[in-house]
Coordinates of C-alpha atoms in Angstrom, one line a residue:
Chain P
M1 CA -8.7 -100.9 42.8
G2 CA -7.3 -101.4 39.4
Y3 CA -7.9 -104.3 37.2
L4 CA -4.9 -106.0 38.4
G5 CA -6.2 -106.0 41.9
K6 CA -9.2 -107.1 40.9
L7 CA -7.4 -110.1 39.1
F8 CA -5.6 -110.6 42.7
F9 CA -9.0 -110.5 44.5
M10 CA -10.4 -113.2 41.6
A11 CA -7.3 -115.6 42.0
M12 CA -7.3 -115.4 45.8
T13 CA -11.1 -116.3 45.8
A14 CA -10.9 -119.2 43.0
V15 CA -7.9 -120.9 44.6
F16 CA -8.0 -120.2 48.5
I17 CA -11.4 -118.6 49.6
N18 CA -13.7 -120.5 47.5
N19 CA -11.9 -123.5 46.3
Y20 CA -13.9 -125.3 43.9
V21 CA -13.1 -128.9 45.9
L22 CA -12.7 -128.1 49.5
S23 CA -15.0 -125.0 50.2
R24 CA -17.9 -125.8 47.4
F25 CA -17.4 -129.7 47.6
L26 CA -17.6 -130.1 43.8
G27 CA -15.5 -132.5 41.5
L28 CA -14.9 -134.6 44.7
C29 CA -14.6 -137.8 42.0
P30 CA -11.3 -137.3 40.8
Y31 CA -10.2 -135.6 44.1
L32 CA -10.2 -139.1 45.8
G33 CA -9.7 -140.8 42.5
V34 CA -6.9 -139.7 41.0
S35 CA -4.7 -138.6 43.9
K36 CA -2.6 -141.6 44.3
K37 CA 0.3 -140.5 42.2
L38 CA 1.8 -137.3 41.9
D39 CA 2.2 -137.7 38.0
S40 CA -1.3 -138.8 37.2
A41 CA -2.6 -136.1 39.7
F42 CA -0.6 -133.4 37.8
G43 CA -2.2 -134.3 34.4
M44 CA -5.5 -134.6 35.7
G45 CA -4.9 -131.1 37.0
M46 CA -3.7 -130.1 33.7
A47 CA -6.5 -131.3 31.8
V48 CA -9.1 -130.0 33.9
I49 CA -7.6 -126.4 33.9
F50 CA -7.6 -126.5 30.0
V51 CA -11.4 -128.2 30.1
M52 CA -12.4 -125.2 32.6
T53 CA -10.7 -122.6 30.4
M54 CA -12.2 -123.4 27.4
A55 CA -15.5 -124.4 29.1
S56 CA -16.0 -121.0 30.6
A57 CA -15.1 -119.1 27.4
F58 CA -17.3 -121.4 25.1
T59 CA -20.1 -121.4 27.5
Y60 CA -19.8 -117.6 28.3
L61 CA -20.3 -117.0 24.4
I62 CA -23.3 -119.4 24.6
N63 CA -24.9 -117.9 27.3
T64 CA -24.6 -114.5 26.1
Y65 CA -25.1 -114.8 22.4
L66 CA -28.0 -117.4 22.6
L67 CA -29.3 -117.8 25.8
V68 CA -29.8 -114.5 27.4
A69 CA -30.2 -113.0 23.6
Y70 CA -33.6 -115.2 23.1
N71 CA -34.4 -115.1 26.6
L72 CA -33.8 -118.9 27.3
Q73 CA -31.9 -119.1 30.4
Y74 CA -33.6 -122.1 31.7
L75 CA -31.8 -123.8 28.7
Q76 CA -28.5 -123.2 30.4
T77 CA -27.9 -126.7 31.8
I78 CA -28.6 -128.9 29.2
A79 CA -26.6 -126.3 26.7
F80 CA -23.8 -126.2 29.1
I81 CA -23.6 -129.8 29.6
L82 CA -23.4 -130.5 26.0
T83 CA -20.8 -128.0 25.2
I84 CA -18.6 -129.4 28.3
A85 CA -19.1 -133.0 26.7
A86 CA -18.2 -132.1 23.6
L87 CA -14.8 -130.2 24.7
V88 CA -14.0 -133.3 26.9
Q89 CA -14.4 -135.3 23.8
F90 CA -12.0 -133.2 22.0
V91 CA -9.5 -133.1 24.6
E92 CA -9.6 -136.7 24.7
M93 CA -8.8 -137.0 21.4
V94 CA -6.1 -134.5 21.5
I95 CA -4.5 -136.3 24.6
Q96 CA -4.6 -139.8 23.1
K97 CA -2.9 -138.6 19.8
N98 CA -0.3 -136.6 21.4
A99 CA 0.5 -137.9 25.2
P100 CA -0.7 -141.5 25.1
S101 CA 1.0 -141.9 28.6
L102 CA -0.9 -139.6 30.0
Y103 CA -4.2 -140.8 28.5
K104 CA -3.4 -144.1 30.2
A105 CA -2.5 -142.7 33.5
L106 CA -5.9 -140.5 33.3
G107 CA -7.6 -143.7 32.5
V108 CA -11.0 -143.7 33.5
Y109 CA -11.3 -140.0 34.9
L110 CA -10.5 -138.0 31.6
P111 CA -14.2 -139.1 30.4
L112 CA -15.2 -138.4 33.9
I113 CA -14.4 -134.5 33.4
T114 CA -17.5 -134.8 31.3
T115 CA -19.9 -135.1 34.3
N116 CA -17.4 -133.4 36.4
C117 CA -19.6 -130.8 38.2
A118 CA -16.8 -128.5 39.2
V119 CA -16.7 -127.6 35.5
L120 CA -20.2 -127.3 35.0
G121 CA -20.3 -125.1 38.4
V122 CA -17.5 -122.7 37.0
A123 CA -19.6 -122.6 33.9
I124 CA -22.7 -121.8 35.8
L125 CA -21.1 -119.4 38.4
N126 CA -19.8 -117.6 35.8
T127 CA -23.2 -116.3 34.6
K128 CA -24.0 -115.4 37.7
A129 CA -20.9 -114.1 39.4
T130 CA -20.3 -110.4 39.9
W131 CA -17.7 -107.9 41.1
N132 CA -18.0 -106.2 44.6
D133 CA -19.4 -103.0 42.6
G134 CA -22.2 -105.2 41.1
T135 CA -21.0 -105.5 37.6
A136 CA -21.3 -108.7 35.9
Y137 CA -18.2 -110.7 34.7
T138 CA -16.9 -109.8 31.2
F139 CA -15.8 -112.7 28.7
I140 CA -12.2 -112.1 30.0
D141 CA -13.1 -112.2 33.4
A142 CA -14.9 -115.5 32.7
V143 CA -12.2 -117.1 30.9
L144 CA -9.7 -116.0 33.7
N145 CA -12.1 -117.4 36.6
G146 CA -12.1 -120.7 35.0
F147 CA -8.7 -120.8 34.6
L148 CA -7.9 -119.9 37.9
S149 CA -10.5 -122.4 39.4
G150 CA -8.9 -124.9 37.5
I151 CA -5.5 -124.1 39.1
G152 CA -7.1 -124.2 42.3
F153 CA -8.4 -127.8 41.6
T154 CA -5.1 -128.6 40.5
L155 CA -3.2 -127.1 43.6
V156 CA -5.6 -129.2 46.1
L157 CA -5.3 -132.3 44.0
L158 CA -1.2 -132.3 44.0
L159 CA -1.5 -131.7 47.7
M160 CA -3.8 -134.5 48.4
A161 CA -1.4 -136.8 46.2
G162 CA 1.5 -135.6 47.7
I163 CA 0.1 -136.4 51.0
R164 CA -1.0 -139.6 49.9
E165 CA 1.9 -140.8 48.7
R166 CA 3.6 -140.3 51.8
L167 CA 0.6 -142.0 53.6
E168 CA 1.6 -145.1 51.7
Y169 CA 4.7 -145.8 53.9
A170 CA 2.9 -144.5 57.0
D171 CA 2.1 -147.3 59.6
L172 CA -1.3 -147.4 59.6
P173 CA -3.8 -149.9 61.0
V174 CA -5.3 -152.3 58.3
N175 CA -8.8 -151.2 58.7
M176 CA -7.5 -147.3 58.1
K177 CA -5.3 -148.4 55.0
G178 CA -6.2 -146.8 51.4
M179 CA -9.7 -144.9 51.1
P180 CA -10.5 -144.5 55.0
I181 CA -7.6 -142.4 55.6
G182 CA -7.9 -140.7 52.4
L183 CA -11.5 -139.7 53.2
I184 CA -10.3 -138.6 57.0
L185 CA -7.3 -136.3 54.8
A186 CA -9.9 -134.9 52.5
G187 CA -11.9 -133.5 55.7
V188 CA -8.9 -132.6 57.5
M189 CA -7.8 -130.6 54.4
A190 CA -11.2 -129.0 54.0
L191 CA -11.0 -127.7 57.3
A192 CA -7.7 -126.1 57.0
F193 CA -9.2 -124.3 53.9
Y194 CA -11.9 -123.1 56.0
G195 CA -9.3 -120.8 57.7
F196 CA -9.1 -118.7 54.4
M197 CA -12.9 -118.2 54.6
G198 CA -12.3 -115.3 57.2
F199 CA -9.6 -113.2 54.7
K200 CA -10.7 -110.0 53.6
I201 CA -8.9 -108.6 50.7
Chain Q
M1 CA -67.4 -110.0 15.5
N2 CA -66.9 -112.2 18.9
I3 CA -66.0 -115.2 16.8
M4 CA -63.6 -113.3 14.5
S5 CA -61.7 -111.9 17.6
L6 CA -61.7 -115.4 19.3
T7 CA -60.2 -117.2 16.4
L8 CA -57.8 -114.4 15.9
L9 CA -56.5 -115.0 19.6
A10 CA -56.2 -118.7 19.1
A11 CA -54.2 -118.3 15.7
N12 CA -51.7 -115.7 17.9
A13 CA -51.1 -118.3 20.6
E14 CA -50.5 -121.1 18.1
A15 CA -47.9 -118.9 16.1
F16 CA -46.7 -117.9 19.9
Q17 CA -46.2 -121.5 21.0
I18 CA -44.6 -122.5 17.8
S19 CA -41.9 -119.7 18.0
S20 CA -41.4 -120.4 21.8
V21 CA -40.6 -124.1 20.9
T22 CA -38.9 -123.5 17.7
I23 CA -36.3 -121.5 18.6
P24 CA -35.0 -123.5 21.7
I25 CA -35.0 -126.5 19.7
I26 CA -33.1 -124.6 16.8
I27 CA -30.7 -123.7 19.1
V28 CA -29.9 -126.7 21.0
G29 CA -30.2 -128.8 18.0
G30 CA -27.9 -126.4 16.2
L31 CA -25.3 -126.4 18.9
G32 CA -25.6 -130.5 18.9
L33 CA -25.1 -130.5 15.2
I34 CA -22.3 -128.0 15.4
F35 CA -20.6 -130.0 18.2
G36 CA -21.1 -133.4 16.4
L37 CA -19.6 -131.8 13.0
V38 CA -16.4 -130.8 15.1
L39 CA -16.0 -133.8 16.7
A40 CA -16.4 -136.0 13.5
F41 CA -14.0 -133.9 11.9
A42 CA -11.4 -134.1 14.9
S43 CA -11.8 -137.9 15.1
K44 CA -10.5 -137.8 11.4
V45 CA -7.1 -135.5 12.2
F46 CA -6.7 -137.1 15.5
H47 CA -7.2 -140.8 14.7
V48 CA -5.0 -143.2 16.3
V49 CA -4.2 -146.1 14.8
V50 CA -5.4 -149.2 17.4
D51 CA -4.0 -152.4 17.1
P52 CA -6.4 -154.6 15.3
R53 CA -5.5 -157.6 17.5
V54 CA -6.5 -155.8 20.6
E55 CA -9.9 -155.7 19.3
Q56 CA -9.9 -159.5 18.2
I57 CA -8.9 -160.3 21.6
M58 CA -11.5 -158.5 23.4
T59 CA -14.1 -160.2 21.3
V60 CA -12.6 -163.6 22.7
L61 CA -12.2 -163.0 26.1
P62 CA -15.3 -163.8 28.3
G63 CA -15.9 -160.2 29.2
A64 CA -16.6 -161.1 32.8
N65 CA -13.9 -158.5 34.1
C66 CA -13.2 -160.9 36.8
G67 CA -9.5 -159.8 37.2
A68 CA -8.1 -163.4 37.6
C69 CA -5.5 -161.9 35.1
G70 CA -4.0 -159.7 37.3
M71 CA -5.4 -156.5 35.0
P72 CA -8.6 -154.6 36.2
G73 CA -10.4 -156.0 33.2
C74 CA -10.6 -157.6 29.8
G75 CA -9.6 -154.8 27.7
G76 CA -6.8 -154.2 30.1
Y77 CA -5.8 -157.5 29.6
A78 CA -6.1 -157.6 25.9
D79 CA -4.0 -154.4 25.4
A80 CA -1.3 -156.0 27.9
I81 CA -1.1 -159.0 25.8
V82 CA -0.7 -157.1 22.6
H83 CA 1.8 -154.4 23.7
N84 CA 3.2 -155.7 27.1
D85 CA 3.8 -159.3 26.0
M86 CA 1.6 -160.5 28.7
D87 CA 1.1 -164.7 29.2
I88 CA -1.8 -165.6 27.1
N89 CA -2.6 -168.3 29.5
L90 CA -3.9 -166.3 32.8
C91 CA -7.5 -165.9 31.7
A92 CA -8.7 -168.2 34.3
P93 CA -12.5 -168.0 33.0
G94 CA -11.7 -168.5 29.5
G95 CA -9.4 -171.6 30.1
A96 CA -8.2 -173.8 27.3
S97 CA -10.4 -172.5 24.3
V98 CA -9.8 -168.6 24.8
M99 CA -6.0 -169.5 25.3
A100 CA -6.0 -171.5 21.9
H101 CA -7.7 -168.5 20.1
I102 CA -5.7 -165.9 21.7
A103 CA -2.6 -167.8 20.5
S104 CA -3.9 -168.1 17.1
I105 CA -4.3 -164.4 17.0
M106 CA -1.2 -163.6 18.4
G107 CA 0.6 -166.5 16.5
K108 CA 2.1 -167.7 19.7
E109 CA 2.0 -171.2 20.9
A110 CA -0.4 -172.1 23.5
V111 CA 1.1 -173.3 26.8
A112 CA -2.1 -174.7 29.0
S113 CA -2.0 -173.5 32.6
Q114 CA -3.3 -176.0 35.1
K115 CA -6.9 -175.5 35.8
K116 CA -7.2 -174.3 39.5
I117 CA -10.7 -174.3 41.9
A118 CA -11.1 -172.7 44.9
V119 CA -10.9 -175.1 48.1
Y120 CA -11.9 -174.4 51.3
H121 CA -9.3 -174.8 54.5
C122 CA -11.9 -174.8 57.0
S123 CA -14.5 -177.4 58.2
S124 CA -16.4 -175.1 60.7
G125 CA -18.3 -172.0 59.6
G126 CA -22.0 -174.1 59.5
Y127 CA -25.2 -173.7 61.3
K128 CA -24.1 -176.6 63.7
N129 CA -20.5 -177.1 63.5
T130 CA -19.4 -173.5 64.8
N131 CA -18.8 -172.2 68.5
W132 CA -20.3 -168.8 68.7
K133 CA -18.3 -166.3 70.8
Y134 CA -20.9 -163.8 70.6
H135 CA -24.1 -163.4 68.7
Y136 CA -23.3 -161.1 65.5
E137 CA -26.0 -158.7 64.7
G138 CA -24.3 -156.4 62.2
I139 CA -23.9 -156.0 58.5
T140 CA -23.9 -159.5 57.2
S141 CA -20.5 -159.5 55.9
C142 CA -17.6 -161.3 56.7
K143 CA -14.9 -158.1 56.3
S144 CA -17.6 -156.3 58.7
A145 CA -17.9 -159.0 61.6
V146 CA -14.3 -160.1 61.3
N147 CA -13.5 -156.5 63.0
I148 CA -15.5 -156.8 66.2
A149 CA -13.5 -158.9 68.6
D150 CA -11.8 -161.1 65.8
G151 CA -15.2 -162.2 64.4
P152 CA -18.1 -164.1 65.9
N153 CA -16.5 -167.6 65.4
A154 CA -14.7 -168.7 68.4
C155 CA -11.5 -169.8 66.3
R156 CA -10.0 -166.7 65.2
W157 CA -8.7 -168.7 62.0
G158 CA -12.0 -170.3 61.2
C159 CA -14.9 -169.5 58.9
M160 CA -17.7 -166.7 60.2
G161 CA -20.0 -168.3 57.5
F162 CA -21.5 -164.8 56.2
N163 CA -20.7 -166.0 52.7
D164 CA -18.7 -163.0 51.4
C165 CA -17.1 -165.5 49.0
V166 CA -20.4 -166.5 47.8
K167 CA -21.7 -162.9 47.1
V168 CA -18.7 -162.4 45.1
C169 CA -18.3 -165.1 43.0
P170 CA -18.8 -164.2 39.4
F171 CA -19.7 -167.5 38.1
D172 CA -22.2 -168.5 40.5
A173 CA -20.1 -171.2 41.3
I174 CA -20.5 -171.4 45.2
T175 CA -23.5 -172.4 46.6
V176 CA -24.4 -172.9 50.4
D177 CA -26.0 -176.3 51.5
E178 CA -28.2 -177.3 54.2
F179 CA -26.3 -177.3 56.8
G180 CA -24.8 -173.7 56.1
M181 CA -21.4 -174.7 54.4
R182 CA -20.0 -173.3 51.1
C183 CA -19.8 -175.9 48.0
V184 CA -17.9 -175.1 45.2
D185 CA -18.7 -176.2 41.7
K186 CA -16.1 -178.0 40.1
E187 CA -17.6 -177.3 36.9
K188 CA -18.4 -173.6 37.1
C189 CA -15.1 -172.5 39.3
T190 CA -13.0 -171.0 36.7
G191 CA -10.3 -170.6 39.4
C192 CA -10.5 -166.4 39.1
G193 CA -9.5 -166.0 42.9
A194 CA -12.1 -163.2 43.5
C195 CA -13.3 -165.3 46.6
V196 CA -9.4 -165.7 47.8
K197 CA -9.7 -162.1 48.1
A198 CA -12.9 -161.7 49.7
C199 CA -12.2 -163.9 52.6
P200 CA -10.8 -161.8 55.4
R201 CA -9.6 -165.2 57.0
G202 CA -7.9 -166.4 53.7
I203 CA -9.1 -170.4 54.1
I204 CA -9.9 -170.3 50.6
M205 CA -7.0 -171.6 48.5
L206 CA -6.5 -172.2 44.4
V207 CA -5.9 -176.0 44.0
P208 CA -5.3 -177.7 40.7
E209 CA -8.5 -179.1 40.0
N210 CA -7.4 -182.9 40.0
R211 CA -6.2 -183.1 43.7
N212 CA -8.6 -184.9 46.3
V213 CA -6.8 -184.5 49.7
F214 CA -7.2 -181.2 51.6
V215 CA -6.2 -180.2 55.0
R216 CA -9.7 -178.7 56.3
C217 CA -8.3 -176.6 58.9
S218 CA -6.3 -173.1 58.8
S219 CA -6.3 -172.7 62.6
K220 CA -2.6 -172.1 63.7
D221 CA -3.4 -172.2 67.5
K222 CA -1.9 -174.8 69.9
G223 CA -3.3 -178.6 69.2
V224 CA -5.6 -178.3 72.5
V225 CA -6.9 -174.6 72.2
A226 CA -7.6 -175.5 68.2
R227 CA -9.5 -178.7 69.4
V228 CA -11.4 -176.7 72.1
L229 CA -12.1 -174.0 69.9
C230 CA -13.2 -175.5 66.7
G231 CA -17.2 -176.3 66.3
S232 CA -16.2 -179.5 63.9
S233 CA -13.5 -180.7 66.2
H234 CA -11.9 -181.5 62.7
S235 CA -9.0 -179.0 63.8
C236 CA -5.4 -179.5 62.9
I237 CA -3.5 -179.8 66.3
G238 CA 0.0 -179.8 64.5
C239 CA 1.1 -183.5 65.4
G240 CA 3.0 -183.9 62.3
L241 CA 1.8 -187.3 61.9
C242 CA 0.5 -186.5 58.1
A243 CA 4.0 -184.9 57.3
K244 CA 5.8 -188.3 58.3
K245 CA 3.6 -190.4 56.6
C246 CA 3.5 -188.9 53.1
P247 CA 5.4 -190.7 50.8
T248 CA 6.6 -187.5 48.8
Q249 CA 7.3 -184.6 51.5
A250 CA 4.5 -182.7 50.1
I251 CA 2.9 -181.8 53.6
T252 CA 4.9 -179.4 56.0
V253 CA 3.9 -178.4 59.6
S254 CA 4.5 -175.1 60.6
G255 CA 3.1 -172.7 63.2
N256 CA 0.6 -175.7 64.3
L257 CA -1.0 -176.2 61.0
A258 CA -0.3 -178.8 58.2
R259 CA 0.1 -177.8 54.9
I260 CA 0.0 -179.8 51.7
D261 CA 2.2 -178.5 48.4
Y262 CA 0.1 -179.4 45.9
S263 CA 2.6 -179.7 43.4
K264 CA 4.2 -182.4 45.1
C265 CA 1.0 -184.0 46.2
I266 CA 0.3 -187.6 44.4
N267 CA -3.3 -187.7 45.8
C268 CA -2.3 -190.8 47.7
G269 CA -4.5 -190.2 50.8
Q270 CA -2.1 -191.6 53.3
C271 CA -2.0 -188.4 55.4
A272 CA -5.8 -188.6 55.9
T273 CA -5.4 -192.4 57.1
V274 CA -3.2 -191.3 60.0
C275 CA -4.7 -188.0 61.3
P276 CA -6.1 -188.1 64.6
T277 CA -8.6 -185.6 64.3
K278 CA -9.6 -186.1 60.8
A279 CA -8.8 -182.6 59.4
I280 CA -7.4 -184.1 56.1
E281 CA -10.1 -184.7 54.1
D282 CA -9.6 -187.7 51.4
Q283 CA -12.3 -187.1 49.0
L284 CA -11.5 -190.6 46.9
S285 CA -11.0 -192.5 50.5
G286 CA -12.1 -196.1 49.6
K287 CA -12.5 -195.5 45.8
R288 CA -8.8 -195.8 45.3
K289 CA -7.7 -198.9 43.3
K290 CA -4.7 -200.9 43.4
A291 CA -1.9 -201.2 40.7
H292 CA -1.7 -204.5 39.0
I293 CA 0.9 -205.4 36.2
I294 CA -0.4 -207.5 33.7
P295 CA 2.7 -210.3 32.9
E296 CA 2.4 -210.4 29.0
G297 CA 3.2 -206.8 28.6
C298 CA 6.0 -206.3 31.1
I299 CA 9.4 -205.8 29.9
G300 CA 11.2 -205.4 33.3
C301 CA 12.2 -201.9 32.7
T302 CA 12.1 -200.9 36.5
I303 CA 10.3 -197.8 35.8
C304 CA 7.5 -198.4 37.7
A305 CA 9.7 -199.3 40.6
K306 CA 11.9 -196.4 40.6
N307 CA 8.8 -194.4 40.6
C308 CA 6.7 -195.9 43.4
P309 CA 6.6 -193.8 46.6
V310 CA 6.4 -196.3 48.9
Q311 CA 8.3 -199.3 47.3
A312 CA 5.6 -201.5 46.6
I313 CA 7.1 -202.6 43.2
T314 CA 9.9 -205.5 43.1
G315 CA 11.6 -207.5 40.3
E316 CA 14.7 -207.5 38.6
V317 CA 15.7 -205.8 35.3
K318 CA 14.2 -207.4 32.4
K319 CA 12.2 -209.9 34.1
L320 CA 8.9 -209.4 35.3
H321 CA 7.5 -207.1 38.1
V322 CA 5.2 -207.7 41.0
V323 CA 3.2 -205.4 43.0
D324 CA 2.7 -206.0 46.4
Q325 CA -1.0 -205.5 47.1
E326 CA -0.6 -205.1 50.9
I327 CA 1.8 -202.0 50.4
C328 CA 0.2 -200.3 47.3
I329 CA -1.6 -197.2 48.2
G330 CA -3.2 -196.8 44.9
C331 CA -1.7 -193.4 43.7
G332 CA -1.4 -194.6 40.0
L333 CA 2.2 -193.2 39.5
C334 CA 3.4 -196.3 38.1
A335 CA 0.8 -197.0 35.5
E336 CA 1.3 -193.4 34.4
K337 CA 4.8 -194.0 33.9
C338 CA 4.8 -197.4 32.6
P339 CA 6.0 -197.3 29.1
K340 CA 4.2 -200.1 27.8
K341 CA 0.8 -199.5 29.4
T342 CA 0.6 -202.8 31.2
I343 CA -0.2 -201.5 34.5
E344 CA -4.1 -201.1 35.2
M345 CA -5.8 -199.7 38.3
V346 CA -8.1 -202.5 39.1

């Protein structure tokens, strides 16, 4: 299997088979919170892709050249959270300056990426993930995995937002409107993605 | 010899401990320092000029984040005033003083909004004045109880008494009395409407605070049914007597229920006197005064006679007017309109 083949395998795994939201159940807060409108879901997705990619790069470097080098893996969580928090702050400033409307649409969920477990999950799993032949991820692999995981998150968020926008017009019992049907929808989507589990690439 | 080796060991251990602590401290602290410096630099580069008026308005607003203005919180409202030209009189808890402050910040004229308070339109829901359909033993919340066979109150329009409104009130303005009825403190209530949203029955309405006559019922059942189901027996049966009696046509009966249009109501309480079930509560009952014209001041302008809803004032132009004490209902409209202020309420 050449590198492109490996990449395809990684993409399928990150987007469908081990999707961060629907298979690993990480990052559920924005999944339910920002999925009411397609526009803001798209904005959130882009922000998460950016943060995940950047976080993968930074945390990989920090992990390899600081933590592993000095045998300090036990500092992983705090170091990664620090990195991600700083990154999100940075992204927030950039978005506020360059895209105020997107900044408003994302609202409270942008700072929440700081504590988004999906971002931390990608960073930590990157340090543990291995290819089929047992070799660990290189820097490029880690960055790509972060990017593709972000794409998986965005895909699911957009699917959810698309369905929820249509559900607004559905004739539902009053008790089911809004969040209850959203939660049921989330469960059904997770079941649907469970179908990808059996895939062998 | 032994002592020597022991001290060496201790020194080694000390040195080992220091290094095992210092490196993590340097790494984590260094990371924090670098990130902090980068962020500080970025905050200069990506600095966004925020309108200083937004912050000024934020300091003036009460900060209760009650949502009465229609925005999710005080920050959103301050932003909307400055950027979206939102009305400045929407902050119910802040009232007139906050509005005056915002007006001075924005350079706008303060337009006072009538203060409103929450009023219950149901006389049931207490310990002794409720007919229970069944004994409810679930989560003590109206929202939850209402889902089970339309709530435990036999009347499906009535209060169930689980006090969602009390819990949601951000200003502690609603209390429960010894009969299990909810009372609104007129002073504390700011008219934010949190209880109106919380009540699954919709029996709470915001009413201008100077109104004293209310229909204490929300039942749209037919007269007999409403009467049988209501535990307090003060149910509106939709007979329409109040609507006929009302001098200002402020009452309409639709769906077996009388509703007062509070913008037209003049507080005269005539409706309460004819209501056969006493569903209409008149808080001023027995306290009303009659109008009395002081002869010296009257110039005969006829304004009082024109404004009297029950034609109790008679008199010719430029001559002294007289109030018929039998007909006068004590609404006080004439005293309000008299240009010479020669009408007293005695």
